[in-house]
Amino acid sequence: MDPNRVLIFDTTLRDGEQSPGISLNATEKLEIAQQLARLGVDIIEAGFPISSPGDFEAVQAIARRVEGPVICGLARTHHADIDAAWNAVRDSQRPRIHTFISTSDIHIVHQLRTTREDVLGQARAAVAHARQYTDDVEFSPMDATRSDVAFAAEVVSAAIEEGASTINIPDTVGYTMPYEFTGWLGQLYELVPAMSDVTLSVHCHDDLGLAVANSFAGVLAGARQVECAINGLGERAGNAALEEIVMLLHTRAAAIGHPCGVNTREIARTSRLVSRLTGYVVQPNKAIVGRNAFAHESGIHQDGVLKERTTYEIMDATTVGLDANSIVLGKHSGRHALKQALEELGFVVDGQALNTAFKRFKDIADRKKHVTAMDLEALVTDELRQELAGYAFAAYEVEASSQCPPHARVSIRMPDGEPVHGEFTGDGPVDAVFRAINAATGIDASLREFRVDAVTEGQDALGEVSVVIELDGRSASGQGVATDIIEAAARAYLRAVSTAVRRAEMGATPIEATGAELARTP
Amino acid sequence: MDPNRVLIFDTTLRDGEQSPGISLNATEKLEIAQQLARLGVDIIEAGFPISSPGDFEAVQAIARRVEGPVICGLARTHHADIDAAWNAVRDSQRPRIHTFISTSDIHIVHQLRTTREDVLGQARAAVAHARQYTDDVEFSPMDATRSDVAFAAEVVSAAIEEGASTINIPDTVGYTMPYEFTGWLGQLYELVPAMSDVTLSVHCHDDLGLAVANSFAGVLAGARQVECAINGLGERAGNAALEEIVMLLHTRAAAIGHPCGVNTREIARTSRLVSRLTGYVVQPNKAIVGRNAFAHESGIHQDGVLKERTTYEIMDATTVGLDANSIVLGKHSGRHALKQALEELGFVVDGQALNTAFKRFKDIADRKKHVTAMDLEALVTDELRQELAGYAFAAYEVEASSQCPPHARVSIRMPDGEPVHGEFTGDGPVDAVFRAINAATGIDASLREFRVDAVTEGQDALGEVSVVIELDGRSASGQGVATDIIEAAARAYLRAVSTAVRRAEMGATPIEATGAELARTP
């Protein structure tokens, strides 16, 4: 392999999925992983297998079904963690175990409540244990940038001695600055000669807005793996945004000279998929994937750009796949045209799933003149979420006015197929629908967050509703798509309820009570 | 003044306001400028006075009424631009003129269609002309980072000779990288000895995710002014985010040693105000001001943070003003309590405005148990927009179901006070309301964008609707707040219609036809 090439390690499904309110099920995680493979990332960190049975199951499904990238599972230094990570990823063609332990005194003293010697011993034992399973072992000294570099170097040396082939340096709390990080990594190379035999990786958080710059400083200092996430998701202010790192390496390739293997044309679609499934909106002024990142997309064509594109554009929107909106179907399009359009988008839909998708497509085409690729993406993602048995929307009626409390009636199909009805009077019209759903299903969920976005522009745009609900101390999110936002809201709410109920049945612990050490990672 | 101090130059109202779909009126711009003064920025770039009569009027109002910061107006090198800028800012206690011209060959050849000699002459003449009005003149060689540094240095030298006291280096297209920018600025200092007598400023765009890092590299290279915008607003991917630069300088003060004068505790509120008035959402994982930037705000309290806060937190949420949500009113709170709470928030509301605010407050308190500081902010901002004579919401009724097309009836108060009614059957329920408004007012607006966010969490949260409409080739945005999202949507739509109509009456040109040179600036 080209010694200058930078490996792209995507942690959307691990660090990204740790963001508050995100709760992807195994089907959704698999769908994202498949898109990450199409995007051409080198490594997918698929999850933290010991953290919950659901996470284990999702990592295993990804390891079994996603081809191309290395599939990686995260583990603390405990043998049980490493065993779980291995069992989850072992069926991949290219499995990796990623183990970590804090090396900063602040973490060792206050959180781990142990000693440096113990940390050194745990790191050594963990890597040795993981190496019994696979040659591909990554080790991270957590909170490295706030660690005494001499001690972190000692731990890294031990990890390399035991056979770690990737050493990842996390800026866990987003504290470092580019020149400081460069200095830290330089010292590490000096203190650990064996670093030249392994791959240096960096993992930066964006608390001070420097995640991409610090990652890039890492590359210039010798890193050949960058850990990042789609849309910059992750703990707090998130990780370095994959799309920004990749487009920096791409756009400034002549000056930088560190290529990566990502197919940039899949960036826009990956961003939309992740935003839709996580319910995390991308702000309009977000670099690369924001609605305005390419201003001429927004209808403001400027004199300069018209005269000569490069006067104000350093990237072409087509490079990130923003032109891929050429598919247009209408109400006369048939099942075959729909199937073909979906295949162009990378979705293989057959049998009953195709029938359901076609029915929804027809409903929408009746109300909306042109059904575009972005509409189809939204629809398929919507239907994807319906595969799991759950509460399903059938019909609603609302009367609302500014003069008296709104009245809502809903018809719902229970998970066993039985139709039920409910009604409610009061609050706003959308809220009345949610409470009518509670009345119909007998489930006492409450709304925590609510958001509506339009999928495309214009009067007849599809509305996409995202909700976060709370049920018995568990929170769950759901999304729904329809031209009518009340219907979209009802679908979103029912999805969230289905997820919350399924989790309760699986016995997952409420998020508030999850072991902190489990949830907090590099 | 401390020679290490970095001046914060806010361009939210100029570069930020150039973002597609943002259309602030003079009242809204003044409100933002007043909040920027509370935030403690050193310079407010209030607009581009020659670009439209509305912009001129807003800059003038800010210059006359906002005390504290320098008030700056932007101007091309044309004398007419500079005259307009001066006339707009002259009533400020501390006026500044900021003039610019491109120095990159790509801009000179393709956009300006002139020669380097001409650019040099224009720069010299513009600064000289501006200096006839004021000592405080800033000059920017646009697209500096893609310019031949020797030529840019020649132009900068001329500008300093003519009396410019601030030299701003814009990375107009967001192209540079920290080490490259450091090198470029180092060369500029070498080539222009007089740089040591003026203030170096930097203006970075975020196209490759490096705006904050490049601005910071500028500070390390000698810049003592940073141009930035709240929430990172601005052309395309926007400018460096003010809150990120400020919190970087603040959080890492001991290592950096470059203080600034911003009162960090006003950051969160400023961010919310700008987001609300521009309709530009802040993504949850945005550094500093995103909903999740301080994870413990989101209900996920982690073991580490509970044991010792600094294990995972490098900043305290109170530092950016996220604790300022202590005010809680209820349905029994009186007019005096409301007035006092608003004053605590920095809003002085009296007379008729207080009566209107109290009536809306009571309506909401009837439906919502606790009315918090964030609710009040939303309400006041909502009422603020109503000050201008326009179409006003009176009442609505909707019947909707998944079985047949929805039917909406609305009552509207026309700008002259006359009540009108309209109805519509079809589309989704919200859309039916919008079309009923069209029928009532006789205005044929169409919807381009639609979004709903919850102001606070919970079942009884206020909903905030943002819309962008199009009317006769003009686009305009509007926001509305209510516990009922249909009512909030109607209010938002009417605001947008009022703005579009007022603009048409003022004879402003449709956005698509705005002179490109006017709209495209450093």
PDB file of C-alpha atoms in Angstrom, chain A residues 19-20 102 106-107 110-111 113 142-143 146 172-180 206-210 212-213 216 220 231-238 244 247-248 251-252 255-256 280-288 291-293 295 298-305 307-308 310-315 367 393-403 427-431 434-435 445-454 456-459 483-487 511-512 515-517 519-520, chain B residues 19-20 102 106-107 110-111 113 142-143 146 172-180 206-210 212-213 216 220 231-238 244 247-248 251-252 255-256 280-288 291-293 295 298-305 307-308 310-315 367 393-403 427-431 434-435 445-454 456-459 483-487 511-512 515-517 519-520:
ATOM      1  CA  SER A  19     -24.753  10.902  21.217  1.00  0.00           C
ATOM      2  CA  PRO A  20     -27.745  11.636  23.432  1.00  0.00           C
ATOM      3  CA  SER A 102      -7.008   5.952  30.219  1.00  0.00           C
ATOM      4  CA  ILE A 106      -6.963  12.829  36.131  1.00  0.00           C
ATOM      5  CA  HIS A 107      -8.762   9.730  34.787  1.00  0.00           C
ATOM      6  CA  HIS A 110     -10.618  10.116  39.772  1.00  0.00           C
ATOM      7  CA  GLN A 111     -12.384   7.696  37.513  1.00  0.00           C
ATOM      8  CA  ARG A 113      -9.274   4.989  41.055  1.00  0.00           C
ATOM      9  CA  MET A 142      -7.601   7.327  26.460  1.00  0.00           C
ATOM     10  CA  ASP A 143      -7.300  11.050  27.262  1.00  0.00           C
ATOM     11  CA  ARG A 146      -3.904  15.328  28.866  1.00  0.00           C
ATOM     12  CA  THR A 172     -10.847  12.507  24.313  1.00  0.00           C
ATOM     13  CA  VAL A 173     -12.083  15.835  25.647  1.00  0.00           C
ATOM     14  CA  GLY A 174     -11.290  18.004  22.617  1.00  0.00           C
ATOM     15  CA  TYR A 175      -8.651  19.912  24.525  1.00  0.00           C
ATOM     16  CA  THR A 176      -5.537  20.016  22.381  1.00  0.00           C
ATOM     17  CA  MET A 177      -4.464  22.569  19.765  1.00  0.00           C
ATOM     18  CA  PRO A 178      -2.765  21.720  16.472  1.00  0.00           C
ATOM     19  CA  TYR A 179       0.745  22.868  17.433  1.00  0.00           C
ATOM     20  CA  GLU A 180       0.443  21.196  20.827  1.00  0.00           C
ATOM     21  CA  ASP A 206     -14.528  19.113  18.351  1.00  0.00           C
ATOM     22  CA  ASP A 207     -15.195  20.811  21.706  1.00  0.00           C
ATOM     23  CA  LEU A 208     -13.128  23.849  20.719  1.00  0.00           C
ATOM     24  CA  GLY A 209     -13.837  23.597  16.966  1.00  0.00           C
ATOM     25  CA  LEU A 210     -10.437  22.067  16.198  1.00  0.00           C
ATOM     26  CA  VAL A 212     -10.406  18.523  11.788  1.00  0.00           C
ATOM     27  CA  ALA A 213      -7.345  20.736  12.249  1.00  0.00           C
ATOM     28  CA  PHE A 216      -4.810  17.011  10.000  1.00  0.00           C
ATOM     29  CA  LEU A 220       1.332  15.766   9.051  1.00  0.00           C
ATOM     30  CA  ASN A 231     -21.645  14.732   9.988  1.00  0.00           C
ATOM     31  CA  GLY A 232     -19.147  15.045  12.834  1.00  0.00           C
ATOM     32  CA  LEU A 233     -21.372  13.007  15.172  1.00  0.00           C
ATOM     33  CA  GLY A 234     -20.076  11.808  18.517  1.00  0.00           C
ATOM     34  CA  GLU A 235     -19.908  12.592  22.226  1.00  0.00           C
ATOM     35  CA  ARG A 236     -20.667  16.245  23.069  1.00  0.00           C
ATOM     36  CA  ALA A 237     -19.531  18.380  20.096  1.00  0.00           C
ATOM     37  CA  GLY A 238     -18.663  15.197  18.240  1.00  0.00           C
ATOM     38  CA  GLU A 244     -14.309  17.452   6.066  1.00  0.00           C
ATOM     39  CA  MET A 247     -12.463  16.662   1.237  1.00  0.00           C
ATOM     40  CA  LEU A 248      -9.477  18.454   2.759  1.00  0.00           C
ATOM     41  CA  THR A 251      -9.186  19.281  -2.480  1.00  0.00           C
ATOM     42  CA  ARG A 252      -5.672  20.120  -1.343  1.00  0.00           C
ATOM     43  CA  ALA A 255      -0.129  20.337  -1.520  1.00  0.00           C
ATOM     44  CA  ILE A 256      -0.759  17.582   1.038  1.00  0.00           C
ATOM     45  CA  TYR A 280     -29.550  14.687  14.012  1.00  0.00           C
ATOM     46  CA  VAL A 281     -30.044  17.651  11.696  1.00  0.00           C
ATOM     47  CA  VAL A 282     -27.097  19.020   9.687  1.00  0.00           C
ATOM     48  CA  GLN A 283     -26.951  22.821   9.939  1.00  0.00           C
ATOM     49  CA  PRO A 284     -27.210  24.726   6.623  1.00  0.00           C
ATOM     50  CA  ASN A 285     -23.741  26.246   7.057  1.00  0.00           C
ATOM     51  CA  LYS A 286     -22.040  22.914   7.856  1.00  0.00           C
ATOM     52  CA  ALA A 287     -18.915  22.451   5.716  1.00  0.00           C
ATOM     53  CA  ILE A 288     -19.271  20.016   2.760  1.00  0.00           C
ATOM     54  CA  ARG A 291     -27.497  22.840   2.438  1.00  0.00           C
ATOM     55  CA  ASN A 292     -25.487  26.016   1.688  1.00  0.00           C
ATOM     56  CA  ALA A 293     -21.988  24.540   1.532  1.00  0.00           C
ATOM     57  CA  ALA A 295     -23.967  28.191  -2.551  1.00  0.00           C
ATOM     58  CA  SER A 298     -29.280  27.373  -3.110  1.00  0.00           C
ATOM     59  CA  GLY A 299     -30.288  29.404  -6.106  1.00  0.00           C
ATOM     60  CA  ILE A 300     -27.935  32.305  -5.529  1.00  0.00           C
ATOM     61  CA  HIS A 301     -25.714  32.250  -8.557  1.00  0.00           C
ATOM     62  CA  GLN A 302     -23.143  34.884  -8.365  1.00  0.00           C
ATOM     63  CA  ASP A 303     -21.550  36.890 -11.070  1.00  0.00           C
ATOM     64  CA  GLY A 304     -18.078  35.583 -10.254  1.00  0.00           C
ATOM     65  CA  VAL A 305     -19.109  31.958 -10.422  1.00  0.00           C
ATOM     66  CA  LYS A 307     -17.929  34.177 -15.233  1.00  0.00           C
ATOM     67  CA  GLU A 308     -15.486  31.565 -13.958  1.00  0.00           C
ATOM     68  CA  THR A 310     -13.115  28.727  -9.677  1.00  0.00           C
ATOM     69  CA  THR A 311     -13.334  32.390  -8.651  1.00  0.00           C
ATOM     70  CA  TYR A 312     -15.363  31.376  -5.623  1.00  0.00           C
ATOM     71  CA  GLU A 313     -15.495  27.584  -5.706  1.00  0.00           C
ATOM     72  CA  ILE A 314     -12.710  25.330  -4.567  1.00  0.00           C
ATOM     73  CA  MET A 315     -14.832  22.190  -4.826  1.00  0.00           C
ATOM     74  CA  ARG A 367     -50.113  14.282  -4.044  1.00  0.00           C
ATOM     75  CA  PHE A 393     -50.226   3.745  11.679  1.00  0.00           C
ATOM     76  CA  ALA A 394     -53.577   3.176   9.976  1.00  0.00           C
ATOM     77  CA  ALA A 395     -55.555   6.430   9.959  1.00  0.00           C
ATOM     78  CA  TYR A 396     -56.212   9.670  11.820  1.00  0.00           C
ATOM     79  CA  GLU A 397     -58.729  12.504  11.999  1.00  0.00           C
ATOM     80  CA  VAL A 398     -58.174  15.885  13.623  1.00  0.00           C
ATOM     81  CA  GLU A 399     -60.351  18.924  14.153  1.00  0.00           C
ATOM     82  CA  ALA A 400     -58.385  21.884  15.402  1.00  0.00           C
ATOM     83  CA  SER A 401     -58.907  25.590  15.731  1.00  0.00           C
ATOM     84  CA  SER A 402     -57.464  28.514  17.616  1.00  0.00           C
ATOM     85  CA  GLN A 403     -60.800  28.862  19.478  1.00  0.00           C
ATOM     86  CA  ASP A 427     -53.288  20.613  23.638  1.00  0.00           C
ATOM     87  CA  GLY A 428     -52.098  21.264  20.097  1.00  0.00           C
ATOM     88  CA  PRO A 429     -53.366  19.164  17.174  1.00  0.00           C
ATOM     89  CA  VAL A 430     -50.162  17.113  16.859  1.00  0.00           C
ATOM     90  CA  ASP A 431     -50.019  16.555  20.565  1.00  0.00           C
ATOM     91  CA  PHE A 434     -49.902  11.576  20.151  1.00  0.00           C
ATOM     92  CA  ARG A 435     -52.180  11.328  23.156  1.00  0.00           C
ATOM     93  CA  ALA A 445     -45.282   7.601  26.477  1.00  0.00           C
ATOM     94  CA  SER A 446     -44.458  11.285  26.653  1.00  0.00           C
ATOM     95  CA  LEU A 447     -42.896  13.566  24.098  1.00  0.00           C
ATOM     96  CA  ARG A 448     -39.470  15.065  24.761  1.00  0.00           C
ATOM     97  CA  GLU A 449     -38.425  16.440  21.384  1.00  0.00           C
ATOM     98  CA  PHE A 450     -40.189  17.196  18.145  1.00  0.00           C
ATOM     99  CA  ARG A 451     -38.880  18.474  14.836  1.00  0.00           C
ATOM    100  CA  VAL A 452     -40.121  18.725  11.245  1.00  0.00           C
ATOM    101  CA  ASP A 453     -37.928  19.148   8.178  1.00  0.00           C
ATOM    102  CA  ALA A 454     -38.849  19.256   4.528  1.00  0.00           C
ATOM    103  CA  THR A 456     -37.080  18.698  -0.672  1.00  0.00           C
ATOM    104  CA  GLU A 457     -38.113  22.255  -1.405  1.00  0.00           C
ATOM    105  CA  GLY A 458     -41.521  23.446  -2.485  1.00  0.00           C
ATOM    106  CA  GLN A 459     -45.189  23.417  -1.671  1.00  0.00           C
ATOM    107  CA  THR A 483     -46.702  14.813   2.575  1.00  0.00           C
ATOM    108  CA  ASP A 484     -49.037  15.465   5.527  1.00  0.00           C
ATOM    109  CA  ILE A 485     -47.040  16.363   8.621  1.00  0.00           C
ATOM    110  CA  ILE A 486     -49.682  15.104  11.041  1.00  0.00           C
ATOM    111  CA  GLU A 487     -49.474  11.676   9.423  1.00  0.00           C
ATOM    112  CA  ILE A 511     -29.951   4.963  29.353  1.00  0.00           C
ATOM    113  CA  GLU A 512     -29.599   6.918  32.566  1.00  0.00           C
ATOM    114  CA  GLY A 515     -22.603   1.891  33.407  1.00  0.00           C
ATOM    115  CA  ALA A 516     -20.654   5.049  32.801  1.00  0.00           C
ATOM    116  CA  GLU A 517     -17.448   3.282  32.033  1.00  0.00           C
ATOM    117  CA  ALA A 519     -20.671   4.555  27.697  1.00  0.00           C
ATOM    118  CA  ARG A 520     -17.632   6.765  28.002  1.00  0.00           C
TER     119      ARG A 520
ATOM    120  CA  SER B  19     -26.395  33.429   3.619  1.00  0.00           C
ATOM    121  CA  PRO B  20     -29.164  32.205   1.326  1.00  0.00           C
ATOM    122  CA  SER B 102      -9.432  41.276  -4.838  1.00  0.00           C
ATOM    123  CA  ILE B 106      -8.071  34.529 -10.722  1.00  0.00           C
ATOM    124  CA  HIS B 107     -10.387  37.288  -9.454  1.00  0.00           C
ATOM    125  CA  HIS B 110     -12.011  36.595 -14.503  1.00  0.00           C
ATOM    126  CA  GLN B 111     -14.233  38.692 -12.296  1.00  0.00           C
ATOM    127  CA  ARG B 113     -11.493  41.883 -15.758  1.00  0.00           C
ATOM    128  CA  MET B 142      -9.893  39.825  -1.109  1.00  0.00           C
ATOM    129  CA  ASP B 143      -8.963  36.195  -1.900  1.00  0.00           C
ATOM    130  CA  ARG B 146      -4.841  32.567  -3.380  1.00  0.00           C
ATOM    131  CA  THR B 172     -12.313  34.167   0.967  1.00  0.00           C
ATOM    132  CA  VAL B 173     -12.930  30.679  -0.415  1.00  0.00           C
ATOM    133  CA  GLY B 174     -11.865  28.684   2.656  1.00  0.00           C
ATOM    134  CA  TYR B 175      -8.895  27.234   0.847  1.00  0.00           C
ATOM    135  CA  THR B 176      -5.863  27.641   3.081  1.00  0.00           C
ATOM    136  CA  MET B 177      -4.454  25.292   5.720  1.00  0.00           C
ATOM    137  CA  PRO B 178      -3.022  26.401   9.080  1.00  0.00           C
ATOM    138  CA  TYR B 179       0.655  25.854   8.207  1.00  0.00           C
ATOM    139  CA  GLU B 180       0.184  27.467   4.812  1.00  0.00           C
ATOM    140  CA  ASP B 206     -15.011  27.037   6.833  1.00  0.00           C
ATOM    141  CA  ASP B 207     -15.297  25.264   3.479  1.00  0.00           C
ATOM    142  CA  LEU B 208     -12.765  22.612   4.522  1.00  0.00           C
ATOM    143  CA  GLY B 209     -13.627  22.732   8.236  1.00  0.00           C
ATOM    144  CA  LEU B 210     -10.543  24.782   9.113  1.00  0.00           C
ATOM    145  CA  VAL B 212     -11.251  28.278  13.506  1.00  0.00           C
ATOM    146  CA  ALA B 213      -7.847  26.619  13.149  1.00  0.00           C
ATOM    147  CA  PHE B 216      -6.043  30.694  15.461  1.00  0.00           C
ATOM    148  CA  LEU B 220      -0.220  32.945  16.592  1.00  0.00           C
ATOM    149  CA  ASN B 231     -23.006  30.146  14.981  1.00  0.00           C
ATOM    150  CA  GLY B 232     -20.407  30.263  12.191  1.00  0.00           C
ATOM    151  CA  LEU B 233     -22.877  31.904   9.793  1.00  0.00           C
ATOM    152  CA  GLY B 234     -21.696  33.302   6.470  1.00  0.00           C
ATOM    153  CA  GLU B 235     -21.300  32.589   2.771  1.00  0.00           C
ATOM    154  CA  ARG B 236     -21.383  28.852   1.914  1.00  0.00           C
ATOM    155  CA  ALA B 237     -20.010  26.919   4.918  1.00  0.00           C
ATOM    156  CA  GLY B 238     -19.748  30.208   6.788  1.00  0.00           C
ATOM    157  CA  GLU B 244     -15.445  28.677  19.104  1.00  0.00           C
ATOM    158  CA  MET B 247     -13.909  29.735  23.978  1.00  0.00           C
ATOM    159  CA  LEU B 248     -10.612  28.472  22.563  1.00  0.00           C
ATOM    160  CA  THR B 251     -10.362  27.706  27.806  1.00  0.00           C
ATOM    161  CA  ARG B 252      -6.710  27.466  26.801  1.00  0.00           C
ATOM    162  CA  ALA B 255      -1.217  28.158  27.134  1.00  0.00           C
ATOM    163  CA  ILE B 256      -2.213  30.783  24.549  1.00  0.00           C
ATOM    164  CA  TYR B 280     -30.692  28.885  10.709  1.00  0.00           C
ATOM    165  CA  VAL B 281     -30.755  25.878  13.007  1.00  0.00           C
ATOM    166  CA  VAL B 282     -27.689  24.997  15.111  1.00  0.00           C
ATOM    167  CA  GLN B 283     -26.898  21.287  14.876  1.00  0.00           C
ATOM    168  CA  PRO B 284     -26.954  19.363  18.183  1.00  0.00           C
ATOM    169  CA  ASN B 285     -23.262  18.451  17.871  1.00  0.00           C
ATOM    170  CA  LYS B 286     -22.099  22.003  17.114  1.00  0.00           C
ATOM    171  CA  ALA B 287     -19.175  22.982  19.342  1.00  0.00           C
ATOM    172  CA  ILE B 288     -20.010  25.305  22.285  1.00  0.00           C
ATOM    173  CA  ARG B 291     -27.663  21.185  22.326  1.00  0.00           C
ATOM    174  CA  ASN B 292     -25.198  18.383  23.168  1.00  0.00           C
ATOM    175  CA  ALA B 293     -21.991  20.397  23.437  1.00  0.00           C
ATOM    176  CA  ALA B 295     -23.487  16.472  27.478  1.00  0.00           C
ATOM    177  CA  SER B 298     -28.898  16.379  27.805  1.00  0.00           C
ATOM    178  CA  GLY B 299     -29.659  14.185  30.768  1.00  0.00           C
ATOM    179  CA  ILE B 300     -26.834  11.714  30.302  1.00  0.00           C
ATOM    180  CA  HIS B 301     -24.762  12.058  33.405  1.00  0.00           C
ATOM    181  CA  GLN B 302     -21.738   9.954  33.294  1.00  0.00           C
ATOM    182  CA  ASP B 303     -19.895   8.234  36.051  1.00  0.00           C
ATOM    183  CA  GLY B 304     -16.673  10.128  35.348  1.00  0.00           C
ATOM    184  CA  VAL B 305     -18.299  13.531  35.477  1.00  0.00           C
ATOM    185  CA  LYS B 307     -16.897  11.519  40.326  1.00  0.00           C
ATOM    186  CA  GLU B 308     -14.883  14.517  39.131  1.00  0.00           C
ATOM    187  CA  THR B 310     -12.890  17.724  34.911  1.00  0.00           C
ATOM    188  CA  THR B 311     -12.463  14.065  33.890  1.00  0.00           C
ATOM    189  CA  TYR B 312     -14.540  14.771  30.813  1.00  0.00           C
ATOM    190  CA  GLU B 313     -15.302  18.485  30.874  1.00  0.00           C
ATOM    191  CA  ILE B 314     -12.881  21.164  29.827  1.00  0.00           C
ATOM    192  CA  MET B 315     -15.517  23.900  29.992  1.00  0.00           C
ATOM    193  CA  ARG B 367     -51.558  25.686  28.171  1.00  0.00           C
ATOM    194  CA  PHE B 393     -52.983  36.099  12.482  1.00  0.00           C
ATOM    195  CA  ALA B 394     -56.439  36.112  14.090  1.00  0.00           C
ATOM    196  CA  ALA B 395     -57.834  32.576  14.072  1.00  0.00           C
ATOM    197  CA  TYR B 396     -57.865  29.268  12.217  1.00  0.00           C
ATOM    198  CA  GLU B 397     -59.855  26.040  11.977  1.00  0.00           C
ATOM    199  CA  VAL B 398     -58.725  22.801  10.359  1.00  0.00           C
ATOM    200  CA  GLU B 399     -60.343  19.441   9.807  1.00  0.00           C
ATOM    201  CA  ALA B 400     -57.859  16.857   8.607  1.00  0.00           C
ATOM    202  CA  SER B 401     -57.742  13.100   8.255  1.00  0.00           C
ATOM    203  CA  SER B 402     -55.799  10.475   6.412  1.00  0.00           C
ATOM    204  CA  GLN B 403     -58.960   9.576   4.482  1.00  0.00           C
ATOM    205  CA  ASP B 427     -52.863  18.985   0.479  1.00  0.00           C
ATOM    206  CA  GLY B 428     -51.670  18.531   4.056  1.00  0.00           C
ATOM    207  CA  PRO B 429     -53.336  20.386   6.942  1.00  0.00           C
ATOM    208  CA  VAL B 430     -50.548  22.940   7.341  1.00  0.00           C
ATOM    209  CA  ASP B 431     -50.413  23.528   3.641  1.00  0.00           C
ATOM    210  CA  PHE B 434     -51.134  28.445   4.049  1.00  0.00           C
ATOM    211  CA  ARG B 435     -53.347  28.320   0.983  1.00  0.00           C
ATOM    212  CA  ALA B 445     -47.055  33.167  -2.165  1.00  0.00           C
ATOM    213  CA  SER B 446     -45.633  29.666  -2.328  1.00  0.00           C
ATOM    214  CA  LEU B 447     -43.767  27.684   0.280  1.00  0.00           C
ATOM    215  CA  ARG B 448     -40.129  26.785  -0.268  1.00  0.00           C
ATOM    216  CA  GLU B 449     -38.947  25.599   3.123  1.00  0.00           C
ATOM    217  CA  PHE B 450     -40.637  24.557   6.318  1.00  0.00           C
ATOM    218  CA  ARG B 451     -39.232  23.515   9.668  1.00  0.00           C
ATOM    219  CA  VAL B 452     -40.493  23.052  13.197  1.00  0.00           C
ATOM    220  CA  ASP B 453     -38.369  22.971  16.339  1.00  0.00           C
ATOM    221  CA  ALA B 454     -39.367  22.711  19.956  1.00  0.00           C
ATOM    222  CA  THR B 456     -37.874  23.562  25.195  1.00  0.00           C
ATOM    223  CA  GLU B 457     -38.295  19.864  25.931  1.00  0.00           C
ATOM    224  CA  GLY B 458     -41.483  18.152  26.919  1.00  0.00           C
ATOM    225  CA  GLN B 459     -45.076  17.517  26.006  1.00  0.00           C
ATOM    226  CA  THR B 483     -47.895  25.781  21.695  1.00  0.00           C
ATOM    227  CA  ASP B 484     -49.998  24.723  18.687  1.00  0.00           C
ATOM    228  CA  ILE B 485     -47.801  24.182  15.647  1.00  0.00           C
ATOM    229  CA  ILE B 486     -50.552  24.988  13.160  1.00  0.00           C
ATOM    230  CA  GLU B 487     -50.963  28.400  14.762  1.00  0.00           C
ATOM    231  CA  ILE B 511     -32.332  38.266  -4.607  1.00  0.00           C
ATOM    232  CA  GLU B 512     -31.544  36.384  -7.790  1.00  0.00           C
ATOM    233  CA  GLY B 515     -25.501  42.536  -8.467  1.00  0.00           C
ATOM    234  CA  ALA B 516     -23.033  39.777  -7.856  1.00  0.00           C
ATOM    235  CA  GLU B 517     -20.206  42.071  -6.978  1.00  0.00           C
ATOM    236  CA  ALA B 519     -23.288  40.249  -2.763  1.00  0.00           C
ATOM    237  CA  ARG B 520     -19.855  38.658  -2.974  1.00  0.00           C
TER     238      ARG B 520
END
